[in-house]
CSV table of C-alpha atoms in Angstrom, one decimal:
chain,number,residue,atom,x,y,z
A,1013,MET,CA,11.4,30.1,-22.5
A,1014,ASN,CA,13.9,27.5,-21.4
A,1015,GLU,CA,13.6,24.7,-18.7
A,1016,LEU,CA,15.4,26.9,-16.2
A,1017,THR,CA,12.6,29.5,-16.3
A,1018,ASN,CA,10.1,26.7,-15.7
A,1019,VAL,CA,11.9,25.6,-12.6
A,1020,THR,CA,12.2,29.2,-11.4
A,1021,ILE,CA,8.4,29.7,-12.0
A,1022,GLU,CA,7.5,26.4,-10.2
A,1023,ASN,CA,9.6,27.5,-7.2
A,1024,ARG,CA,7.6,30.7,-7.0
A,1025,ILE,CA,4.2,29.0,-6.8
A,1026,PHE,CA,3.0,28.8,-3.2
A,1027,THR,CA,0.0,27.2,-1.4
A,1028,ILE,CA,-1.8,29.9,0.6
A,1029,ARG,CA,-5.4,29.4,1.8
A,1030,GLY,CA,-5.4,26.1,0.1
A,1031,LEU,CA,-4.8,27.8,-3.3
A,1032,LYS,CA,-1.8,27.7,-5.6
A,1033,VAL,CA,-0.7,31.3,-6.0
A,1034,MET,CA,2.1,33.6,-7.1
A,1035,LEU,CA,3.0,36.8,-5.3
A,1036,ASP,CA,3.0,40.2,-6.9
A,1037,ARG,CA,6.7,40.8,-6.4
A,1038,ASP,CA,7.7,37.5,-8.0
A,1039,LEU,CA,5.4,38.2,-11.0
A,1040,ALA,CA,6.8,41.7,-11.3
A,1041,GLU,CA,10.3,40.3,-11.4
A,1042,LEU,CA,9.4,37.7,-14.0
A,1043,TYR,CA,7.6,40.4,-16.1
A,1044,GLY,CA,10.5,42.8,-15.8
A,1045,VAL,CA,8.5,45.5,-14.1
A,1046,GLN,CA,8.6,47.1,-10.6
A,1047,THR,CA,6.0,45.6,-8.2
A,1048,PHE,CA,4.3,48.9,-7.7
A,1049,ARG,CA,3.8,49.2,-11.5
A,1050,LEU,CA,2.3,45.8,-11.7
A,1051,ASN,CA,-0.1,46.6,-8.8
A,1052,GLU,CA,-0.9,50.0,-10.4
A,1053,ALA,CA,-2.0,48.2,-13.6
A,1054,VAL,CA,-4.1,45.8,-11.5
A,1055,LYS,CA,-5.7,48.7,-9.5
A,1056,ARG,CA,-6.6,50.4,-12.8
A,1057,ASN,CA,-8.4,47.2,-13.9
A,1058,ILE,CA,-9.6,46.1,-10.5
A,1059,LYS,CA,-12.9,44.7,-11.9
A,1060,ARG,CA,-10.9,42.1,-13.7
A,1061,PHE,CA,-9.5,40.7,-10.4
A,1062,PRO,CA,-12.3,39.4,-8.0
A,1063,ASN,CA,-11.3,37.8,-4.7
A,1064,ASP,CA,-10.9,34.3,-6.2
A,1065,PHE,CA,-8.3,35.8,-8.7
A,1066,MET,CA,-6.3,37.9,-6.3
A,1067,PHE,CA,-6.2,38.6,-2.5
A,1068,LYS,CA,-3.9,40.4,-0.1
A,1069,LEU,CA,-2.0,38.3,2.4
A,1070,ASN,CA,-3.1,38.7,6.0
A,1071,ASP,CA,-0.6,39.2,8.9
A,1072,ASP,CA,-0.4,35.5,9.8
A,1073,GLU,CA,0.2,34.5,6.2
A,1074,LEU,CA,2.8,37.1,5.8
A,1075,LYS,CA,4.6,36.0,9.0
A,1076,GLU,CA,4.6,32.4,7.8
A,1077,LEU,CA,5.9,33.4,4.4
A,1078,ILE,CA,8.7,35.4,5.9
A,1079,ALA,CA,9.5,32.5,8.3
A,1080,ASN,CA,9.7,29.9,5.5
A,1081,CYS,CA,11.3,31.9,2.7
A,1082,ASP,CA,14.4,33.9,3.5
A,1083,ARG,CA,14.0,35.9,0.3
A,1084,PHE,CA,10.9,37.6,1.7
A,1085,LYS,CA,12.6,39.0,4.9
A,1086,THR,CA,12.4,42.5,3.4
A,1087,LEU,CA,8.6,42.2,3.8
A,1088,LYS,CA,9.0,41.9,7.6
A,1089,HIS,CA,8.5,45.6,8.2
A,1090,SER,CA,6.5,46.4,5.1
A,1091,THR,CA,3.3,48.4,5.6
A,1092,ASN,CA,1.8,46.9,2.4
A,1093,PRO,CA,1.4,43.1,2.4
A,1094,PRO,CA,1.8,41.5,-1.0
A,1095,PHE,CA,-1.0,40.4,-3.3
A,1096,ALA,CA,-1.3,36.8,-4.2
A,1097,PHE,CA,-2.6,35.9,-7.6
A,1098,THR,CA,-4.3,32.5,-8.3
A,1099,GLU,CA,-3.9,30.8,-11.7
A,1100,GLN,CA,-7.0,32.7,-13.0
A,1101,GLY,CA,-5.5,36.0,-11.7
A,1102,VAL,CA,-2.2,35.3,-13.5
A,1103,SER,CA,-4.2,34.6,-16.6
A,1104,MET,CA,-6.0,37.9,-16.2
A,1105,LEU,CA,-2.7,39.7,-15.9
A,1106,SER,CA,-2.1,38.9,-19.5
A,1107,SER,CA,-5.0,41.2,-20.5
A,1108,VAL,CA,-3.5,44.0,-18.3
A,1109,LEU,CA,0.2,43.7,-19.2
A,1110,ASN,CA,0.7,43.7,-23.0
A,1111,SER,CA,4.5,43.6,-23.5
A,1112,GLU,CA,6.1,40.8,-25.4
A,1113,ARG,CA,7.9,39.6,-22.3
A,1114,ALA,CA,4.8,39.7,-20.2
A,1115,ILE,CA,2.9,37.5,-22.7
A,1116,ALA,CA,5.8,35.0,-23.0
A,1117,ILE,CA,6.2,34.8,-19.2
A,1118,ASN,CA,2.5,34.4,-18.8
A,1119,VAL,CA,2.4,31.4,-21.1
A,1120,GLU,CA,5.2,29.8,-19.1
A,1121,ILE,CA,3.5,30.5,-15.8
A,1122,ILE,CA,0.2,28.9,-17.0
A,1123,ARG,CA,2.2,25.9,-18.1
A,1124,ALA,CA,3.8,25.6,-14.6
A,1125,PHE,CA,0.4,25.8,-13.0
A,1126,VAL,CA,-0.9,23.0,-15.3
A,1127,LYS,CA,2.2,20.9,-14.6
A,1128,LEU,CA,1.6,21.2,-10.8
A,1129,ARG,CA,-2.0,20.3,-11.2
A,1130,GLN,CA,-1.1,17.2,-13.3
A,1131,PHE,CA,1.4,16.2,-10.5
A,1132,ALA,CA,-1.3,16.6,-7.9
A,1133,ILE,CA,-3.7,14.4,-9.9
A,1134,SER,CA,-1.0,11.7,-10.3
A,1135,GLN,CA,-0.4,11.7,-6.5
A,1136,ILE,CA,-4.2,11.2,-5.9
A,1137,ASN,CA,-4.2,8.3,-8.3
A,1138,THR,CA,-1.2,6.7,-6.6
A,1139,ASN,CA,-2.9,7.1,-3.2
A,1140,LYS,CA,-6.0,5.4,-4.6
A,1141,GLU,CA,-3.9,2.5,-5.9
A,1142,LEU,CA,-2.3,2.1,-2.5
A,1143,GLU,CA,-5.7,2.0,-0.8
A,1144,GLU,CA,-6.8,-0.7,-3.2
A,1145,LEU,CA,-3.7,-2.7,-2.6
A,1146,HIS,CA,-4.3,-2.4,1.2
A,1147,LYS,CA,-7.9,-3.6,0.8
A,1148,MET,CA,-6.8,-6.6,-1.2
A,1149,LEU,CA,-4.1,-7.5,1.4
A,1150,MET,CA,-6.6,-7.1,4.3
A,1151,LEU,CA,-9.0,-9.4,2.5
A,1152,HIS,CA,-6.2,-11.9,2.0
A,1153,ILE,CA,-5.3,-11.7,5.7
A,1154,GLU,CA,-8.9,-12.4,6.7
A,1155,ASN,CA,-9.1,-15.5,4.4
A,1156,SER,CA,-5.6,-16.9,5.1
A,1157,ASP,CA,-4.7,-20.0,7.2
A,1158,ASN,CA,-3.1,-19.5,10.6
A,1159,LYS,CA,0.4,-20.6,9.3
A,1160,PHE,CA,0.5,-17.5,7.2
A,1161,ALA,CA,-1.0,-15.2,9.8
A,1162,GLN,CA,2.4,-14.0,11.0
A,1163,HIS,CA,3.6,-13.1,7.5
A,1164,ASP,CA,0.3,-11.4,6.7
A,1165,LYS,CA,0.6,-9.4,9.9
A,1166,ALA,CA,4.1,-8.3,9.0
A,1167,ILE,CA,3.0,-7.3,5.5
A,1168,SER,CA,0.1,-5.3,7.0
A,1169,GLN,CA,2.5,-3.5,9.3
A,1170,ILE,CA,4.7,-2.6,6.3
A,1171,ILE,CA,1.7,-1.2,4.4
A,1172,ASN,CA,0.7,0.8,7.5
A,1173,VAL,CA,4.2,2.3,7.6
A,1174,LEU,CA,4.0,3.1,3.9
A,1175,ASN,CA,0.6,4.8,4.4
A,1176,ASN,CA,2.0,6.8,7.3
A,1177,LEU,CA,4.9,7.9,5.1
A,1178,ILE,CA,2.4,9.1,2.4
A,1179,ASP,CA,0.2,10.8,4.9
A,1180,LYS,CA,3.0,12.6,6.8
A,1181,PRO,CA,3.5,15.4,4.3
A,1182,ARG,CA,-0.1,16.4,4.6
A,1183,GLU,CA,0.4,16.9,8.4
A,1184,THR,CA,3.1,19.5,7.9
A,1185,LYS,CA,1.9,23.0,7.2
A,1186,GLN,CA,3.6,24.2,4.0
A,1187,ILE,CA,3.3,27.6,2.4
A,1188,GLY,CA,5.1,26.5,-0.8
A,1189,PHE,CA,5.0,23.7,-3.2
A,1190,LYS,CA,8.1,22.2,-4.9
A,1191,VAL,CA,8.3,19.6,-7.6
A,1192,ASP,CA,11.6,17.8,-8.1
């Protein structure tokens, strides 16, 4: 699969209930099958898909998805909310769908999930480094002479602004996850 497919896959991974998931209709499109056929295969093998592998979106999640993603407007009046598959659920699909395309796409989807996990880990490490820097600066401020107090205070304010910029995205409620 090429890089374009990876970007397409990453754009189809959403955060719902605090989990990275892909929706049945996106998976069906990637696998080259109709959504109801994918769901049929899942239902025939339902024991392979416990609640932590797959779940149905509730009304609030569906409304938020439709509000945030124009391509899901057709779901607005649907009587069947979509299924969301976690990374483990997507992996399990490979045992249910056996076409060459399904296997190839499955490999790329798992790679996309791993890439997103690695990105999240790197963000955590960056936040820890900023916290350490802030602690060191605060220690320096406490130990500095009065003639440097104004400069230290300004630097502290800059760090507070940077921390606020880092923390802001966590305050917004996003249903999707995008990596540039």
